[in-house]
XYZ file of C-alpha atoms in Angstrom:
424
model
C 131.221 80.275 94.585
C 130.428 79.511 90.762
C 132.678 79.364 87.612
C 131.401 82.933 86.717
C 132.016 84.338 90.151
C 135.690 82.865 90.048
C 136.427 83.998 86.337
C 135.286 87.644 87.938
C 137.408 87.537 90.821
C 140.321 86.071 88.706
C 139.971 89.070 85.742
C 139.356 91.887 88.954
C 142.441 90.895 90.066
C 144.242 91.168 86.489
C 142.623 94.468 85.770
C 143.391 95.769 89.147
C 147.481 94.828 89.156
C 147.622 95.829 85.315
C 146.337 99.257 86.407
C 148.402 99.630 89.161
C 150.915 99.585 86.639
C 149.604 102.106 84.267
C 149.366 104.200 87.567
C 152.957 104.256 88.340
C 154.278 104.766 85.066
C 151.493 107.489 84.635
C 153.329 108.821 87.768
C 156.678 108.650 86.450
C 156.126 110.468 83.005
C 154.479 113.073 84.567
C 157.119 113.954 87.762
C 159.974 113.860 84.525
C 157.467 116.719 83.131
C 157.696 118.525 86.611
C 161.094 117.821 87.470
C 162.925 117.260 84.322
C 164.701 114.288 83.221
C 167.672 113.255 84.921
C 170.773 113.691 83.884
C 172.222 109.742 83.367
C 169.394 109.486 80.771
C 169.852 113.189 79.490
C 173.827 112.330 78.903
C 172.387 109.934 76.546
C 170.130 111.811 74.484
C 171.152 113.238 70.678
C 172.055 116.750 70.490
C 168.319 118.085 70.010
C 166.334 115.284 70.922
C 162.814 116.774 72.520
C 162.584 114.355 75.657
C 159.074 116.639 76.478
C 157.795 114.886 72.928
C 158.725 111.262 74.301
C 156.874 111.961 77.769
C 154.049 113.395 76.293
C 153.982 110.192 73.913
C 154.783 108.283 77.276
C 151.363 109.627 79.051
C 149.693 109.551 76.087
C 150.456 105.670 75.438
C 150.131 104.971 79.072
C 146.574 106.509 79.368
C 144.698 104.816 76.111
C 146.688 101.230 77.671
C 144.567 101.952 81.345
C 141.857 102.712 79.230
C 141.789 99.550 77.227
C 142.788 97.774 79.623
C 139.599 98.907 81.796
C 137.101 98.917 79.282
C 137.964 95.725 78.204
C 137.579 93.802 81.350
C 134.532 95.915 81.919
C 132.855 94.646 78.956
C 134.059 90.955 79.303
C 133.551 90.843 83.103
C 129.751 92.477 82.964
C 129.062 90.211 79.779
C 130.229 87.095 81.559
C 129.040 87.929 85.345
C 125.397 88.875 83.543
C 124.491 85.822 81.822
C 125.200 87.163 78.023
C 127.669 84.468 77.575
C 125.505 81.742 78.923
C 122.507 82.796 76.830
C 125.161 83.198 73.986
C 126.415 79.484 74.509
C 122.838 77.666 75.354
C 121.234 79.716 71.638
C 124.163 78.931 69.520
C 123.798 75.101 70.956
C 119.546 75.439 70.217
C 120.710 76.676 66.606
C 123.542 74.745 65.533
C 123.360 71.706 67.308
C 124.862 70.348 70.206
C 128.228 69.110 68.318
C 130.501 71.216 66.043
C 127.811 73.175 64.327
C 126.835 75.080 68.061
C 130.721 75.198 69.052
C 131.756 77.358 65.470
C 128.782 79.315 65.968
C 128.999 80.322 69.400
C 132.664 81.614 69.299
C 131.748 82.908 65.458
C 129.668 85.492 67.396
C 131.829 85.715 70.230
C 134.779 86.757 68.139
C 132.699 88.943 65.373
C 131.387 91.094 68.129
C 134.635 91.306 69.843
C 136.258 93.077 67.389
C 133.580 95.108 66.376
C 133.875 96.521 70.258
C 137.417 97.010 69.939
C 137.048 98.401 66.154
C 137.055 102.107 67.818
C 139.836 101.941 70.317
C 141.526 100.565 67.078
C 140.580 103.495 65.157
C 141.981 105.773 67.809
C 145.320 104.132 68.297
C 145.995 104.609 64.637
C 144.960 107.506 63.660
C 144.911 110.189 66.301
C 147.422 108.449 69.204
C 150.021 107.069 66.362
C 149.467 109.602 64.246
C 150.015 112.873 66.698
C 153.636 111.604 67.258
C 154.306 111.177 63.636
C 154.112 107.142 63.129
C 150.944 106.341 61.523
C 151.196 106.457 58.005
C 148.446 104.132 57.371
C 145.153 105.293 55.483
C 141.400 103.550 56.041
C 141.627 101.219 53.021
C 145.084 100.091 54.946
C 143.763 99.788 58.258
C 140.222 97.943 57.644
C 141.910 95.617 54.787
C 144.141 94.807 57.901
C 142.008 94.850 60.411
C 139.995 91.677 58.063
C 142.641 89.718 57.614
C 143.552 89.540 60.893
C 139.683 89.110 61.771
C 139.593 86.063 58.927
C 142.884 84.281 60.352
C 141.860 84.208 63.458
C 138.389 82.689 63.011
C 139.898 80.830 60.498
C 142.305 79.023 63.029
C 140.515 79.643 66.241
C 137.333 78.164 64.955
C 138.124 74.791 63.595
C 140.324 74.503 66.834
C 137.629 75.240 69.248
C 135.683 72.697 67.543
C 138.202 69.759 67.958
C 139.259 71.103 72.267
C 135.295 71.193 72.649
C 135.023 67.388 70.913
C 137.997 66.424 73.160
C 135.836 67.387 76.268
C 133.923 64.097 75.351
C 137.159 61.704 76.282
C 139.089 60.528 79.162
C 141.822 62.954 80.092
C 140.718 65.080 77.330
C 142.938 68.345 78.563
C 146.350 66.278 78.181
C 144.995 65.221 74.239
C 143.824 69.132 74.007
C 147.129 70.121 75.119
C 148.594 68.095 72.779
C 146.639 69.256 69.492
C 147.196 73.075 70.664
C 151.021 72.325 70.859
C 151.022 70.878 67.495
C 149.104 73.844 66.305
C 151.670 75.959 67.081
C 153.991 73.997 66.021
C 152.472 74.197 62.766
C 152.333 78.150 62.678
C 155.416 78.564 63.955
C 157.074 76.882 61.081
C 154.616 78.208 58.525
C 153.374 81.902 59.704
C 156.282 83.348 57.467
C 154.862 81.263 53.612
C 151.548 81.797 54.954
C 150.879 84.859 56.829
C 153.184 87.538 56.336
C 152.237 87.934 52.625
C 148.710 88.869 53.436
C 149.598 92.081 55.605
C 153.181 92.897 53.374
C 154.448 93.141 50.154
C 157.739 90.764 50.421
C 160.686 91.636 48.243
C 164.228 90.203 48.396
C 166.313 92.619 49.375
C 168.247 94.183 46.138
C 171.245 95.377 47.453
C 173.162 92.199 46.648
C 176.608 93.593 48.546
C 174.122 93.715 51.768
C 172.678 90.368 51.208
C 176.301 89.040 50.559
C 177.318 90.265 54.051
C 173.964 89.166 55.682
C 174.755 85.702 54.049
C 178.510 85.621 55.768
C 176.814 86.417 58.832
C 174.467 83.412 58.896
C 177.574 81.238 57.350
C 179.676 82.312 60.570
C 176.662 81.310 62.251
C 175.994 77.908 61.027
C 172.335 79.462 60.156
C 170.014 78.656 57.236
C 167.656 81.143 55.850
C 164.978 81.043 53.202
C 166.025 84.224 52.260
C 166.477 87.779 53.194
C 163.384 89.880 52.164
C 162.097 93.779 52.413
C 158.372 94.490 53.910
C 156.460 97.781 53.406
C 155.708 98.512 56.598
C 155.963 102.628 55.438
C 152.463 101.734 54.315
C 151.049 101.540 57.704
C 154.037 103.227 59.907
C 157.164 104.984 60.258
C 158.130 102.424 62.961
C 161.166 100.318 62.083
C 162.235 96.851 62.808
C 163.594 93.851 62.021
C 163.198 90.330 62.918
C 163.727 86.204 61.948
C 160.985 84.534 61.111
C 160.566 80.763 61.131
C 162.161 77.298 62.198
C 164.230 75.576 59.972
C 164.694 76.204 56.530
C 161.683 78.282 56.717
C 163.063 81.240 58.707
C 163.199 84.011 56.860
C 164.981 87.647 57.361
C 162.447 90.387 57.456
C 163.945 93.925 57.696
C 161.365 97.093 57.385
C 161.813 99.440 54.934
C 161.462 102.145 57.315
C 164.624 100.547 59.207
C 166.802 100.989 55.984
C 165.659 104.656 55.632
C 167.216 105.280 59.121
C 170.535 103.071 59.150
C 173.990 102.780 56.962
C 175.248 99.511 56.148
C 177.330 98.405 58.958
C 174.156 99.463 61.291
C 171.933 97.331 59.511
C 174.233 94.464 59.602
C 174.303 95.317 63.233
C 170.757 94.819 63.863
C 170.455 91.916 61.516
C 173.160 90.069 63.387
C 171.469 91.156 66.500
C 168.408 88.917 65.276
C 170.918 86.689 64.486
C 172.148 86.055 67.731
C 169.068 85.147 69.151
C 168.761 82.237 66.694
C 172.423 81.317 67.397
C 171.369 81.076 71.178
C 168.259 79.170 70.391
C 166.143 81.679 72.023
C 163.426 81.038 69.732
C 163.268 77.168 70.348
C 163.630 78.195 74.063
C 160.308 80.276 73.797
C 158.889 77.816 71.707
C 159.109 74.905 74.111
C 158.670 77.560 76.658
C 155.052 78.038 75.098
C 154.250 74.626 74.650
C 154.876 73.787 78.186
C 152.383 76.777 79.301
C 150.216 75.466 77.112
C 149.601 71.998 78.610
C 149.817 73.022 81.901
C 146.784 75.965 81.096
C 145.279 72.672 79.822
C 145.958 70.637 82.697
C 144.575 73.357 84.730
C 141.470 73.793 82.902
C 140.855 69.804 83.343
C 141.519 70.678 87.414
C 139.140 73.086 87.252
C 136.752 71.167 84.921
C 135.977 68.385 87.589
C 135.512 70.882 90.174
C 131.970 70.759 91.885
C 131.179 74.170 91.829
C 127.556 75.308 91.758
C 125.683 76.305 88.437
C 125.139 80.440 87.728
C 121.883 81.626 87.672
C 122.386 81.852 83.485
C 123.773 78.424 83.214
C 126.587 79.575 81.982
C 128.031 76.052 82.244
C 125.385 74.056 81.164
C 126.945 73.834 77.645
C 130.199 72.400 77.098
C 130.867 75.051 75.147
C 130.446 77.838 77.854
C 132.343 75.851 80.342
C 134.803 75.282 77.848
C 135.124 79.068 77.229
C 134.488 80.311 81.112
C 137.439 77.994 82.608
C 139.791 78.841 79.325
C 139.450 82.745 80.021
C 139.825 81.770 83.881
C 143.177 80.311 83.565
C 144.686 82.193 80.433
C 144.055 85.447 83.097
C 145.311 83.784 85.885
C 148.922 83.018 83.750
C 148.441 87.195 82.298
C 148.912 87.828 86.476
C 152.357 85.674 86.812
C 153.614 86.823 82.956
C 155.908 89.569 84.091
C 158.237 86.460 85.917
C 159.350 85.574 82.760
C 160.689 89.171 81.520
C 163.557 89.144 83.704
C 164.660 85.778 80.786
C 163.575 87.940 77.701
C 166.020 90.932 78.732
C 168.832 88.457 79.302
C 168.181 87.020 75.646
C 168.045 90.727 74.623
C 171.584 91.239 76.231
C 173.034 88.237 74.129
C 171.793 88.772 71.273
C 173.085 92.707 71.705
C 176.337 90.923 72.449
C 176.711 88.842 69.474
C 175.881 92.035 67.267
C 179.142 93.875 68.837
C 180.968 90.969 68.812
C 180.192 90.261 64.888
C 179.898 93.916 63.707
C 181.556 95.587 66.157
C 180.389 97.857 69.253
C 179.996 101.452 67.120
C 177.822 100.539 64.821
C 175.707 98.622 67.508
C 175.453 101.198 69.745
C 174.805 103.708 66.946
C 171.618 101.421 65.867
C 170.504 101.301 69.437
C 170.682 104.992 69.590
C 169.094 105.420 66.279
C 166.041 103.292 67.059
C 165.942 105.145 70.016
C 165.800 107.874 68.445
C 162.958 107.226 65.893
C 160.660 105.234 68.329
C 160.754 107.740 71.130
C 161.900 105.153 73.300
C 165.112 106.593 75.564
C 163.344 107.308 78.541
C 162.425 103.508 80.090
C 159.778 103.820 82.721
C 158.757 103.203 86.208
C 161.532 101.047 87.604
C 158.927 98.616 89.011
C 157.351 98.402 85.766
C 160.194 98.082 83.667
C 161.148 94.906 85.959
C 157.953 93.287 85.645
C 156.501 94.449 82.250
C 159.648 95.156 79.828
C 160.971 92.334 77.606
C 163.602 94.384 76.538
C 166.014 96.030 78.305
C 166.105 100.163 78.788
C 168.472 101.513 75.938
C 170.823 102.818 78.808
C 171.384 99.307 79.905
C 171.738 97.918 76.867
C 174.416 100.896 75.798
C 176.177 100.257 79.004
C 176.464 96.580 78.649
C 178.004 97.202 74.931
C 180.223 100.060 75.986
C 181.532 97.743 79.296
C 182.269 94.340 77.249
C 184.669 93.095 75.070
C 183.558 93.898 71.758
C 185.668 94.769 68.862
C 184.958 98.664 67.438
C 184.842 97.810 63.742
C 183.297 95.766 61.551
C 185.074 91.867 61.402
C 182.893 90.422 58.433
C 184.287 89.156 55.429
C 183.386 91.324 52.830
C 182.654 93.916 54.621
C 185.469 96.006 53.707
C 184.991 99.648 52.538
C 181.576 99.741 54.389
């Protein structure tokens, strides 16, 4: 047994339970196109809602996931299992030295050639998966500008950061001070991805309808919330998906509502799904998932230091004779490892999902809660909720018939209660 064989067995095993997956709900979409949907989700449908459109978008989404999902361990596994990142690692060391110069250059490759593999399953998710359904609204200029920022943050961050975990390697109980730098790293984006980030992929405008923003600002009053502000982003550039969503820690959190979501929803159903997003800062789900993701990250760290003193044999490639293919070989071992055990947490993201649905009825009122959920619904295709088994293990969010259930069974009020809000 050898690192490489291990990381192989670990990512076979990944692959094999995430297409098990892909198999049932391939399954399930395609019995509801023999056998017809039945009739406690039909119920729920709009008058003239094409459920056949949603299944076919169901397979279709389903199918390019599998694929992904197989190419991509394909091409990692039979990179990794023949040497390529070994010969990668032990070059870039040759080149660039044996300190920071060979780490940055080794994952500079590593990550440029990544997303050059991916850059055509990219293409195709965009403009011939989204696009058949209607939601890609994106052009080329849109996409690649996109597609290089992303690219530039993340070897931007993940570079200098690989640099200081592979430095680390070098001291006594270096995985609990790697832990420990990660965790303040995302710390430090979680605070400052809205200033930062969000600028470089949307055009951020405060919101102009100053009666909306007066009743958003009641709602965060109610809820003892500060905000940085309430702002508008184009995502009609790239889709007609619509969301919304707060952004931030402190002072820094910012409202972000799509303009594709105010094209679909009045005024008391916006204020429905903003106080939805509301809720879950009321209930401190975001500091929950934050410390949530700092303790995963120092125990992957803790593992990888486990791991790291390990006797194992070397591969034929010497995969591990670097620190920084070690480094990288016992990083992807254990982040796919955690992928396997992920779906334990869902089960705590649709509960969050459930309160913060709850705190929208319970500050806007049921009706226009449950008309937003059915709205979205509507738009994204996304009545119809799954395989059961899937749903359970995969789904952070609740299926819309539980979620309209749960609203139309508790003890919500059915009009708007926010000052200010009359007349809406």
């Amino acid at each position: 047994m050898t690192f490489v064989l291990l990381f192989v067995l670990v990512l076979g095993g990944e692959t094999f339970w995430n297409l098990f997956l892909a198999f049932r709900n391939f399954r399930y979409y395609r019995n509801l196109r023999e056998r017809g949907v039945p009739e406690f989700l039909r119920k729920r449908f709009p008058q003239e809602y094409s459920a056949s459109r949603e299944i076919d978008y169901g397979l279709a989404r389903v199918t390019f996931s599998a694929f992904s999902e197989g190419a991509g361990a394909l091409v990692l596994g039979g990179f990794v299992f023949s040497g390529g990142l070994g010969m990668l690692c032990r070059w870039s060391v040759r080149t660039g030295g044996a300190g920071w110069g060979g780490s940055l250059l080794c994952l500079l490759l590593f990550l440029g050639v990544g997303a050059l593999l991916r850059l055509p399953l990219d293409i195709y998710h965009d403009f011939v998966l989204e696009a058949r359904y209607g939601f890609s609204t994106g052009n080329l200029r849109v996409f690649v500008l996109d597609r290089l920022k992303s690219l530039g943050i993340q070897m931007g961050v993940m570079l200098p950061l690989f640099g200081v975990l592979v430095s680390l390697t070098a001291f006594p109980y270096w995985y609990f001070w790697s832990g420990l730098f990660a965790v303040g790293v995302l710390l430090l984006f979680t605070y400052g991805a809205p200033q930062l980030l969000l600028p470089l992929f949307y055009t951020l405008k405060p919101l102009e309808d100053e009666s909306l923003v007066d009743k958003i600002q009641n709602l965060l009053h109610e809820a003892s919330l500060e905000c940085d502000g309430v702002f508008l982003g184009d995502e009609s550039r790239r889709s007609h998906h619509a969301n919304a969503m707060v952004l931030g820690l402190g002072r820094k959190k910012r409202i972000l509502l799509f303009d594709t979501l105010l094209e679909t929803m009045n005024t008391e159903e916006l204020l429905a799904i903003t106080a939805h997003e509301i809720g879950h800062g009321v209930h401190r789900h975001v500091i929950k998932r934050l410390f949530l993701g700092m303790g995963t990250i120092l125990l992957l760290f803790l593992l990888m230091g486990i791991l790291w003193e390990v006797p194992l044999p070397m591969d034929a490639a010497g995969t591990v004779a670097t620190v920084q293919g070690k480094f990288l070989l016992l990083f992807f071992t254990v982040s796919t490892g955690g992928s396997l055990v992920s779906g334990l947490l869902c089960p705590l993201y649709r509960r969050e999902e459930f309160q913060a649905d709850a705190y929208g009825g319970t500050r806007v009122g049921r009706i226009p809660m449950m008309n937003a959920l059915r709205k979205l619904a509507t738009r994204e295709l996304h009545w119809i909720p799954g395989d059961p088994f899937c749903v359970r293990w995969t789904h952070s969010h609740p299926s819309m018939t539980e979620r309209l259930r749960s609203l139309e069974e508790g003890d919500f009020p059915d009009f708007a209660d926010i000052p200010g809000s009359e007349g809406t």
